[in-house]
PDB file of C-alpha atoms in Angstrom:
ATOM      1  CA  UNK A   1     -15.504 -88.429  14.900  1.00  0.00           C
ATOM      2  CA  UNK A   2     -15.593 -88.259  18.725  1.00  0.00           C
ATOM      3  CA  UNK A   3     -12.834 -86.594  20.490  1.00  0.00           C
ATOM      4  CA  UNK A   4     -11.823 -87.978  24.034  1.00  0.00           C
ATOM      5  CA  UNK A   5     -11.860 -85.576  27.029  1.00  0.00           C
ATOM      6  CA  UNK A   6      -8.397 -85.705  27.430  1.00  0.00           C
ATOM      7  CA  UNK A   7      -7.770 -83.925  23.784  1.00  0.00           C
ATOM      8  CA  UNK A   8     -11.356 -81.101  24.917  1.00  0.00           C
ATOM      9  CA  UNK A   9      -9.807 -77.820  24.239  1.00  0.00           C
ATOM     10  CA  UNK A  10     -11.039 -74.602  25.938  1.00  0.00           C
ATOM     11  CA  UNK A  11     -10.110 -72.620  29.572  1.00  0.00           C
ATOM     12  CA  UNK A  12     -11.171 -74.232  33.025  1.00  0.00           C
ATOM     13  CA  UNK A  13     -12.903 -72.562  35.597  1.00  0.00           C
ATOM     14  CA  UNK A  14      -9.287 -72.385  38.054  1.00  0.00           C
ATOM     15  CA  UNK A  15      -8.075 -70.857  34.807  1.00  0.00           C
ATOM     16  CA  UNK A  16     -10.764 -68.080  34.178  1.00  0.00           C
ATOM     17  CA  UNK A  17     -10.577 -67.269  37.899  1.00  0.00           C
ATOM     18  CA  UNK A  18      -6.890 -67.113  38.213  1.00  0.00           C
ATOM     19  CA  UNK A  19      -7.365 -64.358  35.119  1.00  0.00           C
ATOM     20  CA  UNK A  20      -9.666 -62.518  36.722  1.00  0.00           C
ATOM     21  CA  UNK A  21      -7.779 -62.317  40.152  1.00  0.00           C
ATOM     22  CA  UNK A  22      -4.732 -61.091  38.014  1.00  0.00           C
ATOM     23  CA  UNK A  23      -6.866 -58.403  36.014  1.00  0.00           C
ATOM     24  CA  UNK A  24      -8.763 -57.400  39.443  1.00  0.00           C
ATOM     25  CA  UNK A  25      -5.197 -57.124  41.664  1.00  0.00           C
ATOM     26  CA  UNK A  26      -4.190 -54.278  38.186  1.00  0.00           C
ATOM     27  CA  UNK A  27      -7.100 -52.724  38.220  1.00  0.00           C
ATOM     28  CA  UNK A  28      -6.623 -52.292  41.755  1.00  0.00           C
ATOM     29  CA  UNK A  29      -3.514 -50.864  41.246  1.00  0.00           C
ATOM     30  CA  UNK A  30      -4.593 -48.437  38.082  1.00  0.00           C
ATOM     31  CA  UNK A  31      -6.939 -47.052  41.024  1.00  0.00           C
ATOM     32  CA  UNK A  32      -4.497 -46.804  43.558  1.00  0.00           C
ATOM     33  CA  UNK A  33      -2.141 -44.556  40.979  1.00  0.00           C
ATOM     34  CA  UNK A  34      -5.035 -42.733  39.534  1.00  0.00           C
ATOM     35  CA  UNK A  35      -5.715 -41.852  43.701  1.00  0.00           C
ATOM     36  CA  UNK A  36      -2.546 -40.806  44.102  1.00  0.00           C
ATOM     37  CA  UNK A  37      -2.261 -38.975  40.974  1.00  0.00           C
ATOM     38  CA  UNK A  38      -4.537 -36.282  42.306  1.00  0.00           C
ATOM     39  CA  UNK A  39      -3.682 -36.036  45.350  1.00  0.00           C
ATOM     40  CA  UNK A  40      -0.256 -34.851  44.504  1.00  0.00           C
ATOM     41  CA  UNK A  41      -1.505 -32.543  41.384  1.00  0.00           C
ATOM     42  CA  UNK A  42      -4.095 -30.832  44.023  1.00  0.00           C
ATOM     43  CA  UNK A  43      -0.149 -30.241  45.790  1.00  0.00           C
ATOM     44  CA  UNK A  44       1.232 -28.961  42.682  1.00  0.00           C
ATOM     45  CA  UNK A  45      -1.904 -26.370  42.372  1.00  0.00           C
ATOM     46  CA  UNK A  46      -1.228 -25.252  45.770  1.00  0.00           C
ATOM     47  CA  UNK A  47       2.278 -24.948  45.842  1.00  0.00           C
ATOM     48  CA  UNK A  48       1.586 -22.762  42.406  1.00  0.00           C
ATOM     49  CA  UNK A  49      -1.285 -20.640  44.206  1.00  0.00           C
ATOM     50  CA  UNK A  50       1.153 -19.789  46.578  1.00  0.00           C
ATOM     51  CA  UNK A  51       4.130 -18.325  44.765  1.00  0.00           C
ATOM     52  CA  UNK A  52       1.743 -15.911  42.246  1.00  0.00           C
ATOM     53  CA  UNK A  53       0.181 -15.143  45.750  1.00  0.00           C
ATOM     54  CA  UNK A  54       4.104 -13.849  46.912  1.00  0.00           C
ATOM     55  CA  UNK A  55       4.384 -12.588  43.818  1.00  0.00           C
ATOM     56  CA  UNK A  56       1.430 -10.654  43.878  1.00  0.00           C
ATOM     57  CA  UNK A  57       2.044  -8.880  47.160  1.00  0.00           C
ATOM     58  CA  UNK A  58       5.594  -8.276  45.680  1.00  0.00           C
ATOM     59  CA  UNK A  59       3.857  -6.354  42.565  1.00  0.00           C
ATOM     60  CA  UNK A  60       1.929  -4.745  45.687  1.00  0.00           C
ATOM     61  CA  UNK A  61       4.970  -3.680  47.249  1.00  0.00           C
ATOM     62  CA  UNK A  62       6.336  -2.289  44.157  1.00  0.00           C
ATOM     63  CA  UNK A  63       3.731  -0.679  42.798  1.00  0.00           C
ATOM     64  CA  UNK A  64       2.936   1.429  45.969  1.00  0.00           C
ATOM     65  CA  UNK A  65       6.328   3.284  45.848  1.00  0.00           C
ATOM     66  CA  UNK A  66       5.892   6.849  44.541  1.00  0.00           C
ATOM     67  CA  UNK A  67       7.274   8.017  41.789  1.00  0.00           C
ATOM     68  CA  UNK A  68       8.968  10.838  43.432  1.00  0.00           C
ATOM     69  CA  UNK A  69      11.210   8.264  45.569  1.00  0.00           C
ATOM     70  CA  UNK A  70      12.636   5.588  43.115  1.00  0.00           C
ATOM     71  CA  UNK A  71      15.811   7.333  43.030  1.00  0.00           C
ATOM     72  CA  UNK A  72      15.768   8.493  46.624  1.00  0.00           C
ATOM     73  CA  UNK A  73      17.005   5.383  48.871  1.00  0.00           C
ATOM     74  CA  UNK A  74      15.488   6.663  52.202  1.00  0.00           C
ATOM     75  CA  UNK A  75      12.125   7.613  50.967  1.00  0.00           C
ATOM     76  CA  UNK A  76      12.119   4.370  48.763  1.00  0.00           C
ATOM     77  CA  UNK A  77      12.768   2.274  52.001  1.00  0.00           C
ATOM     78  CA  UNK A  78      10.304   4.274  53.399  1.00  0.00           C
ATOM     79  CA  UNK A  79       7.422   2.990  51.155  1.00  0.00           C
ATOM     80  CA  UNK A  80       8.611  -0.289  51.086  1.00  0.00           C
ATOM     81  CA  UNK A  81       9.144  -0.469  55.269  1.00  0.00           C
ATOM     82  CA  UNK A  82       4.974   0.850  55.390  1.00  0.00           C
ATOM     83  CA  UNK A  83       4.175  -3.199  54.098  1.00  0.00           C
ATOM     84  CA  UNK A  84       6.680  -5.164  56.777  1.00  0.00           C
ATOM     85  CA  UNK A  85       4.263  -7.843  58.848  1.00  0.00           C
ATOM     86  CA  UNK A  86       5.084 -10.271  61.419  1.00  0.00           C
ATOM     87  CA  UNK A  87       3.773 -13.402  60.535  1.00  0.00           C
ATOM     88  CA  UNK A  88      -0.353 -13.676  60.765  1.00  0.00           C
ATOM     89  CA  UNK A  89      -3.139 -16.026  59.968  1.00  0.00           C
ATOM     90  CA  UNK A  90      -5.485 -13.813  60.609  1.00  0.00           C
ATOM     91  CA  UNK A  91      -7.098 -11.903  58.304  1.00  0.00           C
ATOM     92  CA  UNK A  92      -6.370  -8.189  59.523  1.00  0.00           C
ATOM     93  CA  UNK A  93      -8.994  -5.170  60.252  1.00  0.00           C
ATOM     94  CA  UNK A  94      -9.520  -2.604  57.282  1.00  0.00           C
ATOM     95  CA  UNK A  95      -7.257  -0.116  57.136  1.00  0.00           C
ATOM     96  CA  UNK A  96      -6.661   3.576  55.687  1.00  0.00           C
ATOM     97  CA  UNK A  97      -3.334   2.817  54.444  1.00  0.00           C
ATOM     98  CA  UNK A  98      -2.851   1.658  51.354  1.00  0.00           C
ATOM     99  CA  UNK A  99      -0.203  -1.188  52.623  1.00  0.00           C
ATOM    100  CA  UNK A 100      -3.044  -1.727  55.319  1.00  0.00           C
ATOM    101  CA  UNK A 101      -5.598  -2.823  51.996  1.00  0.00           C
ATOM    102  CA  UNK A 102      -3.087  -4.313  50.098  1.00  0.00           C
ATOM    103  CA  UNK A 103      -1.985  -6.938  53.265  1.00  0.00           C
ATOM    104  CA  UNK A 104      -5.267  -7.404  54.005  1.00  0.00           C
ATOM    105  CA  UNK A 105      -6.660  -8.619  50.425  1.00  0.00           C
ATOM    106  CA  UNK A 106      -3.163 -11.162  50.214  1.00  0.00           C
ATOM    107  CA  UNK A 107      -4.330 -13.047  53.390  1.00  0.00           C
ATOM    108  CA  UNK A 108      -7.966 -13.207  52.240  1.00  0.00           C
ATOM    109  CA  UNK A 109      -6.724 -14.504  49.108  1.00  0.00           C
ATOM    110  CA  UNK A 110      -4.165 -16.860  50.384  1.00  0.00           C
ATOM    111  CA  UNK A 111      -7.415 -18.184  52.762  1.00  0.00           C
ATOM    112  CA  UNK A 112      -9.378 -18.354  49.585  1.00  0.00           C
ATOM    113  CA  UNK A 113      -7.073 -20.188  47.808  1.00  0.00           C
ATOM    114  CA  UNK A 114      -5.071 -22.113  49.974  1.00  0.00           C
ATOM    115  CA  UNK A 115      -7.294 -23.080  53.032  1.00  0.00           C
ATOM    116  CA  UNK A 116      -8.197 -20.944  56.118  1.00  0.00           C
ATOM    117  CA  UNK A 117      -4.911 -22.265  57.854  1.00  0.00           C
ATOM    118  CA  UNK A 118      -2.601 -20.447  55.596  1.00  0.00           C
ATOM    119  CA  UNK A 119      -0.116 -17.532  57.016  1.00  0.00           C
ATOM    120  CA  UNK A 120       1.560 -14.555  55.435  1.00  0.00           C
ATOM    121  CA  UNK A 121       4.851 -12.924  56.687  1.00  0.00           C
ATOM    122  CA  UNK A 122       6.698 -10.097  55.394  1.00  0.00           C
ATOM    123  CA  UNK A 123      10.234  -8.808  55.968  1.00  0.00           C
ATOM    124  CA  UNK A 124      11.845  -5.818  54.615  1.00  0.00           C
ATOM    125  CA  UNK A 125      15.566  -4.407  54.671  1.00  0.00           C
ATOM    126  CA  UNK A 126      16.243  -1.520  52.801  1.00  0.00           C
ATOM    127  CA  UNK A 127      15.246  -2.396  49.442  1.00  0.00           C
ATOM    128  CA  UNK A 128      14.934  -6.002  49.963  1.00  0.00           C
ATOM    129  CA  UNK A 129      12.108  -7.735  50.763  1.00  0.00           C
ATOM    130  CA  UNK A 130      10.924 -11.442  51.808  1.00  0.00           C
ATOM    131  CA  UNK A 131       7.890 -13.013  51.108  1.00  0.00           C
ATOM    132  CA  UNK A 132       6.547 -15.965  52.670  1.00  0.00           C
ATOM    133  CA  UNK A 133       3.400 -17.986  52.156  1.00  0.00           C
ATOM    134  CA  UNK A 134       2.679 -20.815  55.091  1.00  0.00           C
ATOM    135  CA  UNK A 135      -0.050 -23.459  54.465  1.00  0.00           C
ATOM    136  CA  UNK A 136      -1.067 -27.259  55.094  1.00  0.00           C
ATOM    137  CA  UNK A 137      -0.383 -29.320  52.442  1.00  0.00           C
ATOM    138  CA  UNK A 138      -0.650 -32.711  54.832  1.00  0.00           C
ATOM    139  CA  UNK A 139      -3.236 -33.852  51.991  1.00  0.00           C
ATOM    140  CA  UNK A 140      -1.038 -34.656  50.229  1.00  0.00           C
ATOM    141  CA  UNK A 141       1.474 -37.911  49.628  1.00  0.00           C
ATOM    142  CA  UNK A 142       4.384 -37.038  52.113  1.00  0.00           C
ATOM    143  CA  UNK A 143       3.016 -33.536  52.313  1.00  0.00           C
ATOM    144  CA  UNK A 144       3.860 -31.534  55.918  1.00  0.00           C
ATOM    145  CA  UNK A 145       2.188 -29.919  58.138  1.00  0.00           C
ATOM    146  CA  UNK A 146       3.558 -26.390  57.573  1.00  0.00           C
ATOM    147  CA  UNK A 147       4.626 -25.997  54.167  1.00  0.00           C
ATOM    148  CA  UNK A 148       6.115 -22.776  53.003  1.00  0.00           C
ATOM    149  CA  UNK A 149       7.244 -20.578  50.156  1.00  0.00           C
ATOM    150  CA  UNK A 150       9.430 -17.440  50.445  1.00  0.00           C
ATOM    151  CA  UNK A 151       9.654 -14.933  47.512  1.00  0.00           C
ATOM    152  CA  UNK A 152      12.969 -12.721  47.454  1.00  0.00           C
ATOM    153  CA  UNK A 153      13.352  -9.497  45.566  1.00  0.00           C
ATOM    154  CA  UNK A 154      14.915  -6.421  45.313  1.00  0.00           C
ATOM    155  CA  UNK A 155      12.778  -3.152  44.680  1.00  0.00           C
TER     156      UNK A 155
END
């Protein structure tokens, strides 16, 4: 029995192209999320990065305060005053100092782990201290320029 072309089944070739547009154009799109995807979970990892940086100059802070002045507020403020910088980018000199050492391996760090751009400020009063990590997270999706992350704490 012969069957007419009007009653052929099967896909024409419009048909198997129109397909294949549709599956390239999502495809396209999986790419295009998958793209964007990383760029904002290499944002996550540096916004992370920077607060156990903060953190770690914090436990720097803290730790360096003798034992003899926890309960003496001037000599306490004292230890804590000896790690107060103005905001740098620079990686400073060696020093003798303890605090010196200590401020000096948080900016290499911070370089290591967030880019050679990154800055390090910190601010002191009494007890109190401030923390802040600058760096560029333009790489990623709405990211700015200057990014930061302050750290507050009482000692």
């Amino acid at each position: 029995m012969k069957t007419s072309p009007r009653h052929a089944a099967g896909m024409s070739l419009l048909e198997v192209m129109i397909a294949v547009l549709i599956l390239a154009i999502g495809l396209l799109g999986v790419a295009a999320l998958q793209a964007t995807a990383l760029k904002n979970s290499q944002g996550s990892l540096a916004r992370s990065q920077a607060i156990m940086d903060s953190y770690a100059m914090m436990d720097s802070i803290r730790a360096s305060i003798p034992v003899a002045a926890i309960n003496d507020p001037v000599a306490k403020a004292n230890a804590i005053a000896l790690y107060e910088m103005a905001r740098t980018c620079v990686v400073p000199a060696a020093g003798a100092s303890l605090a010196e050492n200590d401020r000096r391996e948080w900016i290499q760090t911070m370089h290591s782990t967030l880019g050679q751009g990154s800055c390090g400020t910190i601010d002191c009063e009494d007890t109190v201290c401030t923390v802040t990590v600058e760096w560029d997270e333009s790489r990623t999706t709405g990211g700015e320029q200057n990014f930061s992350i302050s750290t507050v704490s009482q000692l």
